[in-house]
């Protein structure tokens, strides 16, 4: 038996090219997963702040329900600047990021003459610049 010499074909190196393309596709997939993970972390952090804002608003409304529920007393204690408001404000500042007592992100409570309380909370996530519009949560309850 004699061996035959086959001339080199035009496809030399194609396996290397396929391997490089496979590595490129895999790398893009990994980068996409890293991006998805970062987005998921941001969304879960935002959800945490929203749930904390809801808890704080419901807490102050619960305090209104168990207090003396006359409109004058509610307004004196819970309207922005009242004694119960100031105690609650300290909890809000320690819980939500980017909240300051005398700023655009200060929470507000307004109680009208019919005992309808409007609680508004504002916050900015730690990674958001100061010029951005703050997140907010508003809840309204009738206190009787």
mmCIF file of N, CA and C in Angstrom:
data_model
loop_
_atom_site.group_PDB
_atom_site.id
_atom_site.type_symbol
_atom_site.label_atom_id
_atom_site.label_comp_id
_atom_site.label_asym_id
_atom_site.label_seq_id
_atom_site.Cartn_x
_atom_site.Cartn_y
_atom_site.Cartn_z
ATOM 1 N N UNK A 1 0.814 -1.174 0.000
ATOM 2 C CA UNK A 1 0.000 0.000 0.000
ATOM 3 C C UNK A 1 0.857 1.235 0.000
ATOM 4 N N UNK A 2 0.423 2.071 -0.810
ATOM 5 C CA UNK A 2 1.120 3.350 -0.890
ATOM 6 C C UNK A 2 0.233 4.425 -0.309
ATOM 7 N N UNK A 3 0.845 5.320 0.375
ATOM 8 C CA UNK A 3 0.044 6.415 0.939
ATOM 9 C C UNK A 3 0.011 7.549 -0.055
ATOM 10 N N UNK A 4 -1.085 8.212 -0.023
ATOM 11 C CA UNK A 4 -1.235 9.322 -0.954
ATOM 12 C C UNK A 4 -1.090 10.629 -0.194
ATOM 13 N N UNK A 5 -0.423 11.531 -0.793
ATOM 14 C CA UNK A 5 -0.316 12.877 -0.229
ATOM 15 C C UNK A 5 -1.487 13.696 -0.723
ATOM 16 N N UNK A 6 -2.228 14.240 0.228
ATOM 17 C CA UNK A 6 -3.343 15.097 -0.154
ATOM 18 C C UNK A 6 -2.922 16.543 0.015
ATOM 19 N N UNK A 7 -3.206 17.355 -0.955
ATOM 20 C CA UNK A 7 -2.831 18.766 -0.810
ATOM 21 C C UNK A 7 -3.700 19.436 0.265
ATOM 22 N N UNK A 8 -3.152 20.467 0.894
ATOM 23 C CA UNK A 8 -3.905 21.214 1.909
ATOM 24 C C UNK A 8 -5.112 21.867 1.266
ATOM 25 N N UNK A 9 -6.198 21.786 1.992
ATOM 26 C CA UNK A 9 -7.416 22.390 1.458
ATOM 27 C C UNK A 9 -7.548 23.810 1.985
ATOM 28 N N UNK A 10 -8.560 24.485 1.537
ATOM 29 C CA UNK A 10 -8.810 25.871 1.915
ATOM 30 C C UNK A 10 -9.378 25.992 3.326
ATOM 31 N N UNK A 11 -9.700 24.898 4.011
ATOM 32 C CA UNK A 11 -10.386 24.956 5.292
ATOM 33 C C UNK A 11 -9.450 24.823 6.485
ATOM 34 N N UNK A 12 -8.207 25.000 6.343
ATOM 35 C CA UNK A 12 -7.312 24.872 7.492
ATOM 36 C C UNK A 12 -7.576 26.011 8.479
ATOM 37 N N UNK A 13 -7.717 25.670 9.772
ATOM 38 C CA UNK A 13 -7.967 26.662 10.817
ATOM 39 C C UNK A 13 -9.432 26.916 11.108
ATOM 40 N N UNK A 14 -10.332 26.226 10.447
ATOM 41 C CA UNK A 14 -11.765 26.470 10.650
ATOM 42 C C UNK A 14 -12.199 26.052 12.046
ATOM 43 N N UNK A 15 -11.592 25.017 12.601
ATOM 44 C CA UNK A 15 -11.939 24.568 13.954
ATOM 45 C C UNK A 15 -11.561 25.644 14.966
ATOM 46 N N UNK A 16 -10.421 26.267 14.775
ATOM 47 C CA UNK A 16 -9.996 27.345 15.667
ATOM 48 C C UNK A 16 -10.957 28.522 15.579
ATOM 49 N N UNK A 17 -11.379 28.857 14.389
ATOM 50 C CA UNK A 17 -12.337 29.950 14.209
ATOM 51 C C UNK A 17 -13.670 29.619 14.872
ATOM 52 N N UNK A 18 -14.139 28.399 14.740
ATOM 53 C CA UNK A 18 -15.386 27.991 15.384
ATOM 54 C C UNK A 18 -15.256 28.051 16.906
ATOM 55 N N UNK A 19 -14.123 27.657 17.429
ATOM 56 C CA UNK A 19 -13.904 27.708 18.879
ATOM 57 C C UNK A 19 -13.910 29.153 19.372
ATOM 58 N N UNK A 20 -13.275 30.043 18.636
ATOM 59 C CA UNK A 20 -13.259 31.460 19.026
ATOM 60 C C UNK A 20 -14.661 32.057 18.994
ATOM 61 N N UNK A 21 -15.445 31.712 17.995
ATOM 62 C CA UNK A 21 -16.823 32.202 17.934
ATOM 63 C C UNK A 21 -17.658 31.639 19.082
ATOM 64 N N UNK A 22 -17.438 30.380 19.428
ATOM 65 C CA UNK A 22 -18.167 29.786 20.554
ATOM 66 C C UNK A 22 -17.810 30.493 21.861
ATOM 67 N N UNK A 23 -16.545 30.817 22.044
ATOM 68 C CA UNK A 23 -16.118 31.554 23.243
ATOM 69 C C UNK A 23 -16.744 32.941 23.261
ATOM 70 N N UNK A 24 -16.815 33.596 22.102
ATOM 71 C CA UNK A 24 -17.434 34.921 22.017
ATOM 72 C C UNK A 24 -18.913 34.863 22.392
ATOM 73 N N UNK A 25 -19.636 33.900 21.855
ATOM 74 C CA UNK A 25 -21.062 33.759 22.166
ATOM 75 C C UNK A 25 -21.248 33.458 23.652
ATOM 76 N N UNK A 26 -20.426 32.585 24.196
ATOM 77 C CA UNK A 26 -20.506 32.256 25.617
ATOM 78 C C UNK A 26 -20.222 33.492 26.474
ATOM 79 N N UNK A 27 -19.215 34.271 26.102
ATOM 80 C CA UNK A 27 -18.871 35.485 26.861
ATOM 81 C C UNK A 27 -20.006 36.495 26.834
ATOM 82 N N UNK A 28 -20.646 36.662 25.686
ATOM 83 C CA UNK A 28 -21.786 37.579 25.604
ATOM 84 C C UNK A 28 -22.933 37.095 26.488
ATOM 85 N N UNK A 29 -23.141 35.794 26.535
ATOM 86 C CA UNK A 29 -24.171 35.237 27.413
ATOM 87 C C UNK A 29 -23.867 35.502 28.879
ATOM 88 N N UNK A 30 -22.617 35.351 29.271
ATOM 89 C CA UNK A 30 -22.225 35.625 30.659
ATOM 90 C C UNK A 30 -22.416 37.104 30.976
ATOM 91 N N UNK A 31 -22.036 37.983 30.063
ATOM 92 C CA UNK A 31 -22.238 39.425 30.280
ATOM 93 C C UNK A 31 -23.718 39.761 30.407
ATOM 94 N N UNK A 32 -24.546 39.120 29.616
ATOM 95 C CA UNK A 32 -25.990 39.353 29.719
ATOM 96 C C UNK A 32 -26.513 38.896 31.075
ATOM 97 N N UNK A 33 -26.030 37.772 31.571
ATOM 98 C CA UNK A 33 -26.445 37.292 32.893
ATOM 99 C C UNK A 33 -25.996 38.239 34.001
ATOM 100 N N UNK A 34 -24.809 38.801 33.874
ATOM 101 C CA UNK A 34 -24.333 39.777 34.863
ATOM 102 C C UNK A 34 -25.225 41.013 34.842
ATOM 103 N N UNK A 35 -25.605 41.462 33.656
ATOM 104 C CA UNK A 35 -26.520 42.603 33.547
ATOM 105 C C UNK A 35 -27.881 42.304 34.149
ATOM 106 N N UNK A 36 -28.402 41.114 33.910
ATOM 107 C CA UNK A 36 -29.679 40.715 34.504
ATOM 108 C C UNK A 36 -29.592 40.670 36.024
ATOM 109 N N UNK A 37 -28.482 40.187 36.540
ATOM 110 C CA UNK A 37 -28.300 40.121 37.991
ATOM 111 C C UNK A 37 -28.272 41.522 38.589
ATOM 112 N N UNK A 38 -27.582 42.445 37.943
ATOM 113 C CA UNK A 38 -27.531 43.823 38.443
ATOM 114 C C UNK A 38 -28.916 44.456 38.434
ATOM 115 N N UNK A 39 -29.677 44.226 37.376
ATOM 116 C CA UNK A 39 -31.041 44.759 37.303
ATOM 117 C C UNK A 39 -31.927 44.135 38.375
ATOM 118 N N UNK A 40 -31.782 42.849 38.598
ATOM 119 C CA UNK A 40 -32.582 42.175 39.627
ATOM 120 C C UNK A 40 -32.273 42.724 41.014
ATOM 121 N N UNK A 41 -31.016 42.985 41.295
ATOM 122 C CA UNK A 41 -30.639 43.551 42.595
ATOM 123 C C UNK A 41 -31.231 44.939 42.756
ATOM 124 N N UNK A 42 -31.168 45.760 41.714
ATOM 125 C CA UNK A 42 -31.733 47.112 41.788
ATOM 126 C C UNK A 42 -33.241 47.052 42.010
ATOM 127 N N UNK A 43 -33.917 46.176 41.287
ATOM 128 C CA UNK A 43 -35.369 46.071 41.428
ATOM 129 C C UNK A 43 -35.766 45.566 42.815
ATOM 130 N N UNK A 44 -35.025 44.626 43.358
ATOM 131 C CA UNK A 44 -35.368 44.127 44.695
ATOM 132 C C UNK A 44 -35.098 45.186 45.753
ATOM 133 N N UNK A 45 -34.075 46.002 45.560
ATOM 134 C CA UNK A 45 -33.813 47.103 46.491
ATOM 135 C C UNK A 45 -34.928 48.128 46.412
ATOM 136 N N UNK A 46 -35.363 48.466 45.201
ATOM 137 C CA UNK A 46 -36.479 49.403 45.044
ATOM 138 C C UNK A 46 -37.746 48.855 45.697
ATOM 139 N N UNK A 47 -37.996 47.575 45.542
ATOM 140 C CA UNK A 47 -39.179 46.961 46.158
ATOM 141 C C UNK A 47 -39.084 47.005 47.679
ATOM 142 N N UNK A 48 -37.882 46.830 48.192
ATOM 143 C CA UNK A 48 -37.702 46.905 49.650
ATOM 144 C C UNK A 48 -38.046 48.296 50.163
ATOM 145 N N UNK A 49 -37.583 49.330 49.465
ATOM 146 C CA UNK A 49 -37.887 50.698 49.901
ATOM 147 C C UNK A 49 -39.383 50.990 49.800
ATOM 148 N N UNK A 50 -40.033 50.490 48.744
ATOM 149 C CA UNK A 50 -41.483 50.692 48.620
ATOM 150 C C UNK A 50 -42.235 50.005 49.754
ATOM 151 N N UNK A 51 -41.827 48.800 50.097
ATOM 152 C CA UNK A 51 -42.519 48.097 51.188
ATOM 153 C C UNK A 51 -42.254 48.768 52.532
ATOM 154 N N UNK A 52 -41.053 49.292 52.736
ATOM 155 C CA UNK A 52 -40.775 50.018 53.980
ATOM 156 C C UNK A 52 -41.589 51.302 54.052
ATOM 157 N N UNK A 53 -41.734 51.996 52.924
ATOM 158 C CA UNK A 53 -42.555 53.210 52.904
ATOM 159 C C UNK A 53 -44.007 52.873 53.218
ATOM 160 N N UNK A 54 -44.499 51.792 52.656
ATOM 161 C CA UNK A 54 -45.870 51.364 52.938
ATOM 162 C C UNK A 54 -46.038 51.023 54.411
ATOM 163 N N UNK A 55 -45.087 50.322 54.972
ATOM 164 C CA UNK A 55 -45.140 49.963 56.388
ATOM 165 C C UNK A 55 -45.135 51.211 57.270
ATOM 166 N N UNK A 56 -44.286 52.182 56.951
ATOM 167 C CA UNK A 56 -44.218 53.410 57.746
ATOM 168 C C UNK A 56 -45.518 54.206 57.652
ATOM 169 N N UNK A 57 -46.091 54.290 56.457
ATOM 170 C CA UNK A 57 -47.352 55.017 56.290
ATOM 171 C C UNK A 57 -48.477 54.320 57.049
ATOM 172 N N UNK A 58 -48.555 53.014 56.944
ATOM 173 C CA UNK A 58 -49.592 52.275 57.665
ATOM 174 C C UNK A 58 -49.390 52.349 59.174
ATOM 175 N N UNK A 59 -48.140 52.431 59.604
ATOM 176 C CA UNK A 59 -47.856 52.552 61.032
ATOM 177 C C UNK A 59 -48.399 53.863 61.591
ATOM 178 N N UNK A 60 -48.162 54.963 60.892
ATOM 179 C CA UNK A 60 -48.649 56.248 61.405
ATOM 180 C C UNK A 60 -50.174 56.311 61.336
ATOM 181 N N UNK A 61 -50.776 55.710 60.341
ATOM 182 C CA UNK A 61 -52.243 55.673 60.271
ATOM 183 C C UNK A 61 -52.798 54.833 61.425
ATOM 184 N N UNK A 62 -52.131 53.740 61.748
ATOM 185 C CA UNK A 62 -52.555 52.926 62.894
ATOM 186 C C UNK A 62 -52.461 53.717 64.191
ATOM 187 N N UNK A 63 -51.416 54.516 64.318
ATOM 188 C CA UNK A 63 -51.292 55.368 65.506
ATOM 189 C C UNK A 63 -52.441 56.363 65.579
ATOM 190 N N UNK A 64 -52.863 56.868 64.446
ATOM 191 C CA UNK A 64 -54.000 57.798 64.423
ATOM 192 C C UNK A 64 -55.281 57.096 64.873
ATOM 193 N N UNK A 65 -55.475 55.870 64.432
ATOM 194 C CA UNK A 65 -56.695 55.136 64.774
ATOM 195 C C UNK A 65 -56.800 54.852 66.273
ATOM 196 N N UNK A 66 -55.665 54.643 66.939
ATOM 197 C CA UNK A 66 -55.719 54.321 68.366
ATOM 198 C C UNK A 66 -55.597 55.558 69.251
ATOM 199 N N UNK A 67 -55.368 56.717 68.654
ATOM 200 C CA UNK A 67 -55.262 57.941 69.450
ATOM 201 C C UNK A 67 -56.647 58.571 69.604
ATOM 202 N N UNK A 68 -56.668 59.714 70.249
ATOM 203 C CA UNK A 68 -57.899 60.503 70.335
ATOM 204 C C UNK A 68 -58.225 60.950 68.915
ATOM 205 N N UNK A 69 -59.359 60.524 68.383
ATOM 206 C CA UNK A 69 -59.639 60.712 66.962
ATOM 207 C C UNK A 69 -60.436 61.963 66.642
ATOM 208 N N UNK A 70 -60.434 62.929 67.510
ATOM 209 C CA UNK A 70 -61.074 64.191 67.133
ATOM 210 C C UNK A 70 -60.177 64.877 66.111
ATOM 211 N N UNK A 71 -60.795 65.576 65.203
ATOM 212 C CA UNK A 71 -60.034 66.197 64.113
ATOM 213 C C UNK A 71 -58.984 67.161 64.642
ATOM 214 N N UNK A 72 -59.345 67.960 65.634
ATOM 215 C CA UNK A 72 -58.393 68.939 66.173
ATOM 216 C C UNK A 72 -57.178 68.247 66.792
ATOM 217 N N UNK A 73 -57.403 67.164 67.519
ATOM 218 C CA UNK A 73 -56.289 66.438 68.139
ATOM 219 C C UNK A 73 -55.427 65.764 67.082
ATOM 220 N N UNK A 74 -56.066 65.159 66.102
ATOM 221 C CA UNK A 74 -55.304 64.526 65.017
ATOM 222 C C UNK A 74 -54.432 65.548 64.298
ATOM 223 N N UNK A 75 -55.008 66.699 63.989
ATOM 224 C CA UNK A 75 -54.243 67.725 63.287
ATOM 225 C C UNK A 75 -53.100 68.245 64.147
ATOM 226 N N UNK A 76 -53.344 68.435 65.435
ATOM 227 C CA UNK A 76 -52.289 68.955 66.310
ATOM 228 C C UNK A 76 -51.141 67.957 66.458
ATOM 229 N N UNK A 77 -51.464 66.674 66.536
ATOM 230 C CA UNK A 77 -50.426 65.668 66.776
ATOM 231 C C UNK A 77 -49.771 65.128 65.513
ATOM 232 N N UNK A 78 -50.557 64.938 64.455
ATOM 233 C CA UNK A 78 -50.045 64.199 63.303
ATOM 234 C C UNK A 78 -49.795 65.037 62.058
ATOM 235 N N UNK A 79 -50.360 66.224 61.949
ATOM 236 C CA UNK A 79 -50.028 67.057 60.795
ATOM 237 C C UNK A 79 -48.532 67.343 60.807
ATOM 238 N N UNK A 80 -47.984 67.678 59.669
ATOM 239 C CA UNK A 80 -46.563 67.965 59.570
ATOM 240 C C UNK A 80 -46.168 68.990 60.623
ATOM 241 N N UNK A 81 -45.220 68.606 61.473
ATOM 242 C CA UNK A 81 -44.756 69.475 62.549
ATOM 243 C C UNK A 81 -45.317 69.115 63.913
ATOM 244 N N UNK A 82 -46.333 68.260 63.988
ATOM 245 C CA UNK A 82 -46.921 67.857 65.270
ATOM 246 C C UNK A 82 -45.990 66.934 66.049
ATOM 247 N N UNK A 83 -46.312 66.702 67.322
ATOM 248 C CA UNK A 83 -45.430 65.893 68.169
ATOM 249 C C UNK A 83 -45.351 64.438 67.698
ATOM 250 N N UNK A 84 -46.479 63.827 67.398
ATOM 251 C CA UNK A 84 -46.457 62.438 66.908
ATOM 252 C C UNK A 84 -45.787 62.368 65.534
ATOM 253 N N UNK A 85 -45.991 63.404 64.733
ATOM 254 C CA UNK A 85 -45.339 63.457 63.418
ATOM 255 C C UNK A 85 -43.821 63.458 63.579
ATOM 256 N N UNK A 86 -43.307 64.263 64.501
ATOM 257 C CA UNK A 86 -41.852 64.360 64.676
ATOM 258 C C UNK A 86 -41.249 63.037 65.136
ATOM 259 N N UNK A 87 -41.953 62.310 65.988
ATOM 260 C CA UNK A 87 -41.482 60.988 66.412
ATOM 261 C C UNK A 87 -41.459 60.029 65.223
ATOM 262 N N UNK A 88 -42.533 60.059 64.450
ATOM 263 C CA UNK A 88 -42.625 59.203 63.260
ATOM 264 C C UNK A 88 -41.571 59.595 62.228
ATOM 265 N N UNK A 89 -41.328 60.896 62.077
ATOM 266 C CA UNK A 89 -40.335 61.385 61.116
ATOM 267 C C UNK A 89 -38.951 60.821 61.426
ATOM 268 N N UNK A 90 -38.603 60.732 62.691
ATOM 269 C CA UNK A 90 -37.300 60.165 63.059
ATOM 270 C C UNK A 90 -37.187 58.720 62.579
ATOM 271 N N UNK A 91 -38.268 57.948 62.680
ATOM 272 C CA UNK A 91 -38.256 56.571 62.179
ATOM 273 C C UNK A 91 -38.119 56.538 60.662
ATOM 274 N N UNK A 92 -38.812 57.453 59.985
ATOM 275 C CA UNK A 92 -38.739 57.499 58.518
ATOM 276 C C UNK A 92 -37.318 57.814 58.074
ATOM 277 N N UNK A 93 -36.700 58.803 58.713
ATOM 278 C CA UNK A 93 -35.336 59.200 58.339
ATOM 279 C C UNK A 93 -34.359 58.049 58.559
ATOM 280 N N UNK A 94 -34.551 57.278 59.627
ATOM 281 C CA UNK A 94 -33.629 56.175 59.895
ATOM 282 C C UNK A 94 -33.904 54.951 59.019
ATOM 283 N N UNK A 95 -35.082 54.875 58.403
ATOM 284 C CA UNK A 95 -35.439 53.692 57.615
ATOM 285 C C UNK A 95 -35.235 53.886 56.120
ATOM 286 N N UNK A 96 -35.704 55.002 55.585
ATOM 287 C CA UNK A 96 -35.630 55.231 54.138
ATOM 288 C C UNK A 96 -34.401 56.064 53.788
ATOM 289 N N UNK A 97 -33.745 55.760 52.674
ATOM 290 C CA UNK A 97 -32.558 56.528 52.285
ATOM 291 C C UNK A 97 -32.933 57.858 51.635
ATOM 292 N N UNK A 98 -32.080 58.827 51.806
ATOM 293 C CA UNK A 98 -32.253 60.109 51.126
ATOM 294 C C UNK A 98 -33.371 60.960 51.664
ATOM 295 N N UNK A 99 -33.817 60.729 52.903
ATOM 296 C CA UNK A 99 -34.887 61.525 53.505
ATOM 297 C C UNK A 99 -34.246 62.504 54.476
ATOM 298 N N UNK A 100 -34.630 63.758 54.372
ATOM 299 C CA UNK A 100 -34.162 64.779 55.309
ATOM 300 C C UNK A 100 -35.370 65.556 55.802
ATOM 301 N N UNK A 101 -35.288 66.036 57.035
ATOM 302 C CA UNK A 101 -36.441 66.684 57.666
ATOM 303 C C UNK A 101 -36.884 67.948 56.940
ATOM 304 N N UNK A 102 -35.976 68.768 56.521
ATOM 305 C CA UNK A 102 -36.334 70.042 55.886
ATOM 306 C C UNK A 102 -35.851 70.066 54.444
ATOM 307 N N UNK A 103 -36.398 69.181 53.644
ATOM 308 C CA UNK A 103 -35.985 69.120 52.241
ATOM 309 C C UNK A 103 -37.164 68.688 51.388
ATOM 310 N N UNK A 104 -36.891 68.535 50.113
ATOM 311 C CA UNK A 104 -37.942 68.097 49.186
ATOM 312 C C UNK A 104 -38.351 66.656 49.452
ATOM 313 N N UNK A 105 -37.527 65.908 50.179
ATOM 314 C CA UNK A 105 -37.853 64.513 50.466
ATOM 315 C C UNK A 105 -38.453 64.325 51.857
ATOM 316 N N UNK A 106 -38.820 65.396 52.525
ATOM 317 C CA UNK A 106 -39.453 65.267 53.844
ATOM 318 C C UNK A 106 -40.859 64.700 53.678
ATOM 319 N N UNK A 107 -41.228 63.711 54.474
ATOM 320 C CA UNK A 107 -42.583 63.167 54.375
ATOM 321 C C UNK A 107 -43.607 64.169 54.902
ATOM 322 N N UNK A 108 -44.817 64.067 54.401
ATOM 323 C CA UNK A 108 -45.875 64.975 54.848
ATOM 324 C C UNK A 108 -47.095 64.181 55.279
ATOM 325 N N UNK A 109 -47.799 64.750 56.251
ATOM 326 C CA UNK A 109 -49.095 64.220 56.674
ATOM 327 C C UNK A 109 -50.045 65.400 56.700
ATOM 328 N N UNK A 110 -51.170 65.255 56.035
ATOM 329 C CA UNK A 110 -52.193 66.302 56.033
ATOM 330 C C UNK A 110 -53.521 65.670 56.433
ATOM 331 N N UNK A 111 -54.173 66.285 57.417
ATOM 332 C CA UNK A 111 -55.477 65.795 57.877
ATOM 333 C C UNK A 111 -56.478 66.920 57.668
ATOM 334 N N UNK A 112 -57.514 66.646 56.873
ATOM 335 C CA UNK A 112 -58.500 67.699 56.600
ATOM 336 C C UNK A 112 -59.590 67.700 57.673
ATOM 337 N N UNK A 113 -60.571 68.562 57.519
ATOM 338 C CA UNK A 113 -61.636 68.730 58.499
ATOM 339 C C UNK A 113 -62.547 67.526 58.650
ATOM 340 N N UNK A 114 -62.581 66.630 57.663
ATOM 341 C CA UNK A 114 -63.420 65.432 57.743
ATOM 342 C C UNK A 114 -62.651 64.225 58.291
ATOM 343 N N UNK A 115 -61.434 64.421 58.720
ATOM 344 C CA UNK A 115 -60.636 63.325 59.261
ATOM 345 C C UNK A 115 -59.983 62.460 58.206
ATOM 346 N N UNK A 116 -59.836 62.968 57.004
ATOM 347 C CA UNK A 116 -59.154 62.214 55.948
ATOM 348 C C UNK A 116 -57.666 62.552 56.018
ATOM 349 N N UNK A 117 -56.867 61.529 56.266
ATOM 350 C CA UNK A 117 -55.421 61.702 56.406
ATOM 351 C C UNK A 117 -54.730 61.280 55.117
ATOM 352 N N UNK A 118 -53.862 62.146 54.626
ATOM 353 C CA UNK A 118 -53.050 61.843 53.449
ATOM 354 C C UNK A 118 -51.595 61.792 53.890
ATOM 355 N N UNK A 119 -50.984 60.621 53.762
ATOM 356 C CA UNK A 119 -49.588 60.421 54.159
ATOM 357 C C UNK A 119 -48.769 60.268 52.881
ATOM 358 N N UNK A 120 -47.754 61.108 52.742
ATOM 359 C CA UNK A 120 -46.894 61.076 51.558
ATOM 360 C C UNK A 120 -45.448 60.915 52.005
ATOM 361 N N UNK A 121 -44.790 59.909 51.476
ATOM 362 C CA UNK A 121 -43.376 59.677 51.777
ATOM 363 C C UNK A 121 -42.566 59.827 50.503
ATOM 364 N N UNK A 122 -41.368 60.374 50.639
ATOM 365 C CA UNK A 122 -40.430 60.529 49.530
ATOM 366 C C UNK A 122 -39.099 59.911 49.945
ATOM 367 N N UNK A 123 -38.363 59.373 48.974
ATOM 368 C CA UNK A 123 -37.017 58.877 49.249
ATOM 369 C C UNK A 123 -36.238 58.810 47.951
ATOM 370 N N UNK A 124 -34.924 58.787 48.097
ATOM 371 C CA UNK A 124 -34.005 58.589 46.973
ATOM 372 C C UNK A 124 -33.096 57.416 47.323
ATOM 373 N N UNK A 125 -32.946 56.515 46.395
ATOM 374 C CA UNK A 125 -32.039 55.387 46.607
ATOM 375 C C UNK A 125 -30.612 55.919 46.731
ATOM 376 N N UNK A 126 -29.755 55.216 47.452
ATOM 377 C CA UNK A 126 -28.390 55.706 47.667
ATOM 378 C C UNK A 126 -27.597 55.946 46.385
ATOM 379 N N UNK A 127 -27.882 55.225 45.315
ATOM 380 C CA UNK A 127 -27.116 55.384 44.076
ATOM 381 C C UNK A 127 -27.712 56.425 43.131
ATOM 382 N N UNK A 128 -28.777 57.108 43.535
ATOM 383 C CA UNK A 128 -29.407 58.104 42.668
ATOM 384 C C UNK A 128 -28.859 59.494 42.971
ATOM 385 N N UNK A 129 -28.578 60.283 41.935
ATOM 386 C CA UNK A 129 -28.070 61.639 42.170
ATOM 387 C C UNK A 129 -29.135 62.539 42.796
ATOM 388 N N UNK A 130 -28.683 63.584 43.458
ATOM 389 C CA UNK A 130 -29.591 64.473 44.194
ATOM 390 C C UNK A 130 -30.582 65.189 43.279
ATOM 391 N N UNK A 131 -30.285 65.376 42.030
ATOM 392 C CA UNK A 131 -31.176 66.099 41.132
ATOM 393 C C UNK A 131 -32.337 65.290 40.588
ATOM 394 N N UNK A 132 -32.340 63.992 40.807
ATOM 395 C CA UNK A 132 -33.413 63.167 40.254
ATOM 396 C C UNK A 132 -34.698 63.330 41.062
ATOM 397 N N UNK A 133 -35.798 63.054 40.420
ATOM 398 C CA UNK A 133 -37.095 63.109 41.096
ATOM 399 C C UNK A 133 -37.153 61.983 42.122
ATOM 400 N N UNK A 134 -37.511 62.299 43.369
ATOM 401 C CA UNK A 134 -37.548 61.237 44.378
ATOM 402 C C UNK A 134 -38.719 60.280 44.157
ATOM 403 N N UNK A 135 -38.549 59.060 44.634
ATOM 404 C CA UNK A 135 -39.649 58.092 44.641
ATOM 405 C C UNK A 135 -40.659 58.568 45.673
ATOM 406 N N UNK A 136 -41.918 58.190 45.502
ATOM 407 C CA UNK A 136 -42.902 58.580 46.512
ATOM 408 C C UNK A 136 -43.922 57.471 46.725
ATOM 409 N N UNK A 137 -44.550 57.547 47.882
ATOM 410 C CA UNK A 137 -45.629 56.633 48.244
ATOM 411 C C UNK A 137 -46.694 57.475 48.928
ATOM 412 N N UNK A 138 -47.930 57.368 48.461
ATOM 413 C CA UNK A 138 -49.035 58.147 49.023
ATOM 414 C C UNK A 138 -50.135 57.187 49.442
ATOM 415 N N UNK A 139 -50.651 57.390 50.628
ATOM 416 C CA UNK A 139 -51.810 56.625 51.073
ATOM 417 C C UNK A 139 -52.793 57.570 51.756
ATOM 418 N N UNK A 140 -54.055 57.262 51.594
ATOM 419 C CA UNK A 140 -55.128 58.099 52.146
ATOM 420 C C UNK A 140 -56.020 57.204 52.999
ATOM 421 N N UNK A 141 -56.362 57.699 54.191
ATOM 422 C CA UNK A 141 -57.231 56.927 55.086
ATOM 423 C C UNK A 141 -58.198 57.869 55.786
ATOM 424 N N UNK A 142 -59.377 57.367 56.057
ATOM 425 C CA UNK A 142 -60.369 58.130 56.826
ATOM 426 C C UNK A 142 -60.246 57.689 58.274
ATOM 427 N N UNK A 143 -59.991 58.644 59.160
ATOM 428 C CA UNK A 143 -59.843 58.359 60.584
ATOM 429 C C UNK A 143 -61.110 58.828 61.282
ATOM 430 N N UNK A 144 -61.851 57.906 61.852
ATOM 431 C CA UNK A 144 -63.081 58.249 62.586
ATOM 432 C C UNK A 144 -63.076 57.593 63.935
#
